[in-house]
């Protein structure tokens, strides 16, 4: 039985079939944007699942939208996904600082041994506690009171609201 000589010209070389080459691709599941492996029936090659760090150096941009933020490759309009304000806050990111400190507390005059603070005179510190940010300021201090009066310091303490809007 003779072999059809045209069979050779009809067979495609997978390495020459695609532009760009298959090694430059990876596939992702549409609904979750999770990378996946693609098997091609009848072909020994496939499109493998990428390494976990494949996109770690990709430059991305975030665009604000009505209900959250969309993430895009730089200079492209293909959305990779969305972030909502709660997710940004949990990552320690914010878009604005609240206009006032709330709750805001001013202490009574405290004697020198009542707290282990070292804020000098009328200065302030910004302190983070449990992913919340506070301003602690000395609003009144007297290290050399008149005779018979104890030295004291008076503090103002307020939470700085970091907001995502």
XYZ file of N, CA and C in Angstrom:
495
model
N 0.845 -1.165 0.000
C 0.000 0.000 0.000
C 0.896 1.236 0.000
N 0.736 2.124 -0.953
C 1.592 3.302 -1.041
C 1.195 4.347 -0.003
N 2.153 5.122 0.441
C 1.920 6.219 1.393
C 1.681 7.486 0.600
N 0.672 8.219 0.999
C 0.337 9.471 0.340
C 1.451 10.484 0.579
N 2.091 10.972 -0.471
C 3.208 11.908 -0.344
C 2.760 13.251 0.206
N 1.470 13.574 0.080
C 0.989 14.855 0.588
C 0.799 14.842 2.098
N 0.810 13.676 2.714
C 0.653 13.578 4.157
C 1.741 14.369 4.873
N 2.937 14.370 4.357
C 4.049 15.098 4.965
C 3.735 16.589 5.004
N 3.187 17.146 3.939
C 2.906 18.580 3.904
C 1.686 18.945 4.732
N 0.839 17.992 5.058
C -0.342 18.261 5.867
C -0.071 18.166 7.359
N 1.015 17.547 7.753
C 1.357 17.408 9.165
C 1.997 18.702 9.650
N 1.509 19.219 10.770
C 2.022 20.480 11.292
C 2.976 20.234 12.461
N 4.040 20.985 12.492
C 4.989 20.930 13.593
C 4.484 21.879 14.679
N 4.159 21.348 15.858
C 3.605 22.164 16.946
C 4.543 23.296 17.352
N 5.863 23.086 17.237
C 6.807 24.140 17.599
C 6.744 25.319 16.642
N 6.228 25.101 15.440
C 6.147 26.186 14.459
C 4.707 26.660 14.243
N 3.763 26.064 14.929
C 2.359 26.344 14.680
C 1.882 27.658 15.300
N 2.419 28.035 16.467
C 1.886 29.188 17.200
C 2.881 30.337 17.258
N 2.349 31.534 17.227
C 3.147 32.750 17.381
C 2.439 33.634 18.401
N 2.953 33.968 19.547
C 4.254 33.554 20.059
C 4.258 32.077 20.438
N 5.436 31.580 20.686
C 5.610 30.161 20.975
C 4.827 29.756 22.225
N 4.379 28.529 22.267
C 3.569 28.007 23.369
C 4.261 28.170 24.723
N 5.569 28.170 24.758
C 6.269 28.323 26.041
C 6.069 29.709 26.644
N 5.543 30.654 25.873
C 5.280 32.002 26.375
C 3.863 32.156 26.916
N 3.076 31.109 26.877
C 1.681 31.174 27.280
C 1.475 30.551 28.649
N 0.369 30.910 29.239
C -0.239 30.088 30.275
C -1.727 30.385 30.255
N -2.499 29.419 30.688
C -3.955 29.552 30.684
C -4.445 29.788 32.105
N -5.594 30.457 32.203
C -6.207 30.634 33.518
C -7.701 30.401 33.411
N -8.263 29.950 34.504
C -9.694 29.702 34.581
C -10.400 31.063 34.610
N -11.406 31.261 33.788
C -12.040 32.565 33.618
C -12.658 33.132 34.890
N -13.364 32.330 35.658
C -14.102 32.845 36.807
C -13.222 33.148 38.016
N -12.106 32.437 38.157
C -11.276 32.616 39.352
C -9.915 33.232 39.061
N -9.527 33.323 37.796
C -8.197 33.809 37.383
C -7.075 32.948 37.961
N -7.375 31.681 38.240
C -6.367 30.745 38.741
C -5.706 30.064 37.537
N -4.375 30.064 37.471
C -3.696 29.406 36.354
C -4.017 27.906 36.309
N -4.147 27.386 35.085
C -4.466 25.970 34.897
C -3.561 25.373 33.823
N -3.490 24.050 33.785
C -2.762 23.321 32.754
C -3.737 22.948 31.656
N -3.314 23.097 30.402
C -4.167 22.764 29.262
C -3.541 21.602 28.517
N -4.302 20.505 28.416
C -3.854 19.343 27.646
C -4.504 19.412 26.277
N -3.727 19.107 25.245
C -4.222 19.135 23.873
C -4.345 17.698 23.398
N -5.551 17.273 23.050
C -5.788 15.896 22.632
C -4.991 15.566 21.380
N -4.370 14.419 21.393
C -3.646 13.937 20.238
C -2.267 14.562 20.068
N -1.872 15.391 21.022
C -0.568 16.044 20.941
C 0.164 15.778 22.246
N 1.440 15.481 22.146
C 2.190 15.165 23.363
C 2.509 16.428 24.176
N 2.573 17.567 23.513
C 2.832 18.809 24.237
C 1.550 19.335 24.859
N 1.681 20.126 25.892
C 0.538 20.804 26.477
C 0.993 22.176 26.941
N 0.069 22.940 27.434
C 0.409 24.234 28.026
C 0.432 24.001 29.528
N 1.621 23.993 30.140
C 1.708 23.631 31.557
C 1.193 24.741 32.463
N 0.828 24.348 33.678
C 0.486 25.332 34.701
C 1.767 26.106 35.028
N 1.694 27.417 35.134
C 2.913 28.186 35.370
C 3.421 28.043 36.794
N 4.678 28.395 36.974
C 5.262 28.420 38.322
C 4.540 29.484 39.148
N 4.445 29.299 40.467
C 3.724 30.260 41.316
C 4.256 31.698 41.224
N 5.507 31.862 40.853
C 6.077 33.218 40.812
C 6.113 33.795 39.398
N 5.374 33.230 38.469
C 5.407 33.659 37.073
C 5.110 35.152 36.917
N 4.157 35.665 37.650
C 3.755 37.058 37.488
C 4.280 37.983 38.589
N 5.193 37.510 39.428
C 5.594 38.328 40.572
C 6.257 39.644 40.197
N 6.825 39.756 39.024
C 7.444 41.010 38.600
C 6.602 41.781 37.592
N 5.389 41.305 37.336
C 4.513 41.997 36.386
C 4.068 43.327 36.990
N 4.207 44.393 36.226
C 3.753 45.706 36.672
C 2.240 45.782 36.509
N 1.556 46.094 37.593
C 0.098 46.161 37.588
C -0.346 47.571 37.947
N -1.586 47.886 37.612
C -2.163 49.159 38.015
C -3.540 48.897 38.603
N -3.935 49.757 39.513
C -5.234 49.643 40.164
C -6.055 50.860 39.771
N -7.286 50.611 39.340
C -8.193 51.700 38.965
C -9.398 51.684 39.892
N -9.723 52.849 40.435
C -10.885 52.972 41.321
C -12.160 52.904 40.494
N -13.128 52.140 40.987
C -14.433 52.045 40.359
C -15.487 52.251 41.431
N -16.759 52.247 41.055
C -17.839 52.548 42.003
C -17.831 51.669 43.243
N -17.660 50.373 43.083
C -17.789 49.454 44.221
C -16.474 48.833 44.648
N -15.375 49.299 44.132
C -14.094 48.711 44.511
C -12.995 49.172 43.586
N -12.032 48.313 43.396
C -10.853 48.632 42.607
C -10.566 47.478 41.665
N -10.266 47.788 40.406
C -9.921 46.756 39.432
C -8.423 46.765 39.205
N -7.864 45.578 38.976
C -6.427 45.415 38.763
C -6.194 45.059 37.301
N -5.264 45.788 36.671
C -4.968 45.613 35.252
C -3.464 45.483 35.055
N -3.038 44.783 34.001
C -1.628 44.879 33.607
C -1.349 46.330 33.196
N -0.112 46.773 33.371
C 0.243 48.146 33.023
C -0.042 48.398 31.543
N -0.662 49.521 31.253
C -0.965 49.952 29.880
C -1.843 48.966 29.118
N -2.746 48.284 29.824
C -3.677 47.356 29.171
C -5.053 47.538 29.794
N -6.087 47.206 29.057
C -7.438 47.341 29.605
C -8.069 45.983 29.907
N -7.243 44.956 30.074
C -7.711 43.610 30.419
C -7.700 43.475 31.940
N -8.871 43.382 32.546
C -8.970 43.311 34.003
C -8.550 41.930 34.509
N -7.632 41.924 35.465
C -7.201 40.671 36.091
C -8.086 40.303 37.278
N -8.810 41.270 37.802
C -9.680 40.993 38.935
C -10.032 42.262 39.672
N -10.729 42.084 40.800
C -11.215 43.219 41.585
C -10.822 43.073 43.044
N -10.648 44.192 43.685
C -10.419 44.254 45.124
C -11.509 45.146 45.715
N -12.031 44.758 46.868
C -12.994 45.646 47.509
C -12.308 46.372 48.664
N -12.911 47.429 49.185
C -12.265 48.195 50.258
C -11.865 47.350 51.465
N -12.661 46.365 51.828
C -12.336 45.503 52.972
C -11.010 44.774 52.752
N -10.789 44.284 51.519
C -9.544 43.579 51.212
C -8.341 44.509 51.284
N -8.502 45.742 50.825
C -7.405 46.707 50.924
C -7.094 47.029 52.380
N -8.138 47.230 53.186
C -7.915 47.511 54.615
C -7.206 46.348 55.298
N -7.611 45.119 54.985
C -6.980 43.962 55.630
C -5.527 43.803 55.202
N -5.165 44.356 54.046
C -3.775 44.320 53.593
C -2.972 45.494 54.147
N -3.622 46.346 54.954
C -2.926 47.492 55.524
C -2.822 48.663 54.570
N -3.677 48.707 53.541
C -3.653 49.794 52.568
C -4.872 50.677 52.783
N -4.738 51.948 52.443
C -5.848 52.867 52.573
C -5.705 53.969 51.549
N -6.795 54.695 51.291
C -6.768 55.765 50.302
C -6.867 57.142 50.934
N -7.221 57.218 52.205
C -7.303 58.524 52.856
C -7.175 58.359 54.364
N -6.904 59.467 55.016
C -6.832 59.513 56.471
C -8.037 60.310 56.934
N -8.726 59.808 57.938
C -9.899 60.505 58.452
C -9.574 61.934 58.853
N -10.572 62.788 58.831
C -10.375 64.210 59.106
C -10.252 64.531 60.592
N -10.628 63.607 61.462
C -10.496 63.851 62.890
C -10.150 62.563 63.604
N -9.644 62.714 64.812
C -9.268 61.557 65.615
C -10.486 61.109 66.411
N -10.860 59.822 66.246
C -11.985 59.302 66.995
C -11.705 57.884 67.426
N -12.034 57.449 68.590
C -12.408 58.312 69.715
C -11.189 59.105 70.188
N -11.422 60.267 70.758
C -10.355 61.159 71.195
C -10.436 61.283 72.707
N -9.335 61.023 73.379
C -9.307 61.034 74.842
C -8.208 61.969 75.309
N -8.521 62.778 76.293
C -7.507 63.584 76.963
C -7.461 63.095 78.401
N -6.289 62.673 78.843
C -6.160 62.129 80.197
C -6.171 63.250 81.225
N -6.344 62.871 82.461
C -6.156 63.829 83.556
C -4.658 64.043 83.708
N -4.250 64.906 84.560
C -2.830 65.113 84.807
C -2.273 63.870 85.505
N -1.299 63.248 84.888
C -0.763 61.992 85.394
C 0.572 62.232 86.079
N 0.777 61.613 87.255
C 2.081 61.737 87.922
C 3.151 60.973 87.140
N 4.423 61.282 87.362
C 5.510 60.696 86.574
C 5.563 59.174 86.588
N 5.140 58.531 87.646
C 5.267 57.075 87.736
C 4.024 56.334 87.244
N 3.062 57.026 86.619
C 1.810 56.378 86.240
C 1.857 55.701 84.872
N 2.822 56.034 84.033
C 2.880 55.423 82.704
C 4.323 55.343 82.249
N 4.604 54.370 81.428
C 5.959 54.184 80.918
C 6.052 54.819 79.530
N 5.932 56.146 79.445
C 6.015 56.862 78.177
C 7.226 57.767 78.218
N 7.803 58.036 77.088
C 8.971 58.904 77.044
C 8.816 59.986 75.972
N 7.608 60.528 75.825
C 7.400 61.622 74.881
C 7.895 62.886 75.559
N 8.738 63.611 74.878
C 9.364 64.792 75.457
C 8.498 66.022 75.245
N 8.192 66.699 76.297
C 7.428 67.949 76.300
C 6.162 67.836 75.469
N 5.895 68.795 74.582
C 4.634 68.779 73.828
C 4.822 68.187 72.448
N 5.293 66.962 72.393
C 5.468 66.259 71.131
C 4.413 65.168 71.006
N 4.435 64.473 69.867
C 3.459 63.412 69.622
C 4.158 62.216 69.000
N 3.534 61.063 69.158
C 3.995 59.828 68.521
C 2.822 59.201 67.796
N 3.138 58.502 66.720
C 2.149 57.683 66.028
C 2.481 56.242 66.363
N 1.497 55.528 66.876
C 1.710 54.168 67.367
C 0.715 53.237 66.680
N 1.187 52.058 66.259
C 0.291 51.060 65.668
C 0.096 49.933 66.668
N -1.167 49.624 66.946
C -1.519 48.547 67.864
C -2.616 47.717 67.198
N -2.369 46.440 67.016
C -3.355 45.544 66.400
C -3.886 46.095 65.079
N -2.967 46.573 64.232
C -3.283 47.101 62.897
C -4.164 48.341 62.939
N -4.217 49.011 64.086
C -4.909 50.291 64.214
C -3.859 51.329 64.579
N -4.043 52.541 64.085
C -3.040 53.592 64.253
C -3.576 54.657 65.201
N -2.738 55.060 66.164
C -3.121 56.057 67.151
C -2.086 57.167 67.205
N -2.566 58.376 67.529
C -1.680 59.489 67.831
C -1.727 59.677 69.339
N -0.548 59.734 69.948
C -0.440 60.010 71.373
C 0.380 61.286 71.490
N -0.213 62.294 72.113
C 0.456 63.591 72.197
C 0.451 64.089 73.636
N 1.512 64.756 74.008
C 1.565 65.439 75.294
C 0.962 66.816 75.065
N -0.110 67.123 75.790
C -0.758 68.427 75.623
C -0.466 69.378 76.774
N 0.015 68.829 77.860
C 0.370 69.672 79.011
C 1.387 68.904 79.834
N 2.425 69.589 80.288
C 3.453 68.926 81.080
C 4.107 69.938 82.015
N 4.454 69.463 83.181
C 5.196 70.309 84.123
C 6.164 69.410 84.875
N 7.439 69.467 84.471
C 8.461 68.649 85.116
C 9.055 69.338 86.344
N 8.856 70.646 86.440
C 9.402 71.413 87.561
C 8.298 72.279 88.170
N 7.337 71.613 88.823
C 6.215 72.376 89.390
C 6.662 73.205 90.606
N 5.771 74.066 91.007
C 6.046 74.840 92.206
C 6.128 73.908 93.402
N 6.777 74.369 94.409
C 6.981 73.534 95.606
C 5.647 73.065 96.160
N 5.578 71.787 96.441
C 4.374 71.174 96.967
C 3.494 70.535 95.903
N 3.695 70.898 94.644
C 2.921 70.293 93.559
C 3.755 69.201 92.890
N 3.128 68.080 92.521
C 3.892 67.012 91.862
C 4.076 67.314 90.367
N 5.149 66.802 89.757
C 5.275 66.915 88.303
C 4.177 66.085 87.626
N 3.817 66.457 86.435
C 2.755 65.719 85.747
C 2.906 65.860 84.234
N 2.168 65.006 83.551
C 2.012 65.099 82.098
C 0.564 64.775 81.772
N 0.027 65.456 80.775
C -1.345 65.236 80.350
C -1.284 64.841 78.867
N -1.967 63.742 78.507
C -1.887 63.181 77.157
C -3.215 63.308 76.418
N -3.140 63.429 75.108
C -4.292 63.296 74.222
C -4.029 62.058 73.378
N -5.029 61.220 73.268
C -4.888 59.961 72.534
C -6.088 59.836 71.596
N -5.809 59.562 70.333
C -6.897 59.392 69.380
C -6.505 58.436 68.269
N -7.495 57.705 67.787
C -7.241 56.773 66.682
C -7.283 57.536 65.369
N -6.303 57.266 64.504
C -6.293 57.833 63.160
C -7.023 56.834 62.271
N -8.142 57.255 61.720
C -8.932 56.367 60.866
C -8.317 56.328 59.476
N -7.819 55.174 59.104
C -7.284 54.966 57.755
C -8.427 54.392 56.934
N -8.833 55.106 55.904
C -10.045 54.755 55.188
C -9.761 54.360 53.745
N -10.605 53.514 53.224
C -10.607 53.175 51.813
C -11.939 53.644 51.275
N -11.884 54.584 50.361
C -13.152 55.118 49.857
C -13.153 55.130 48.336
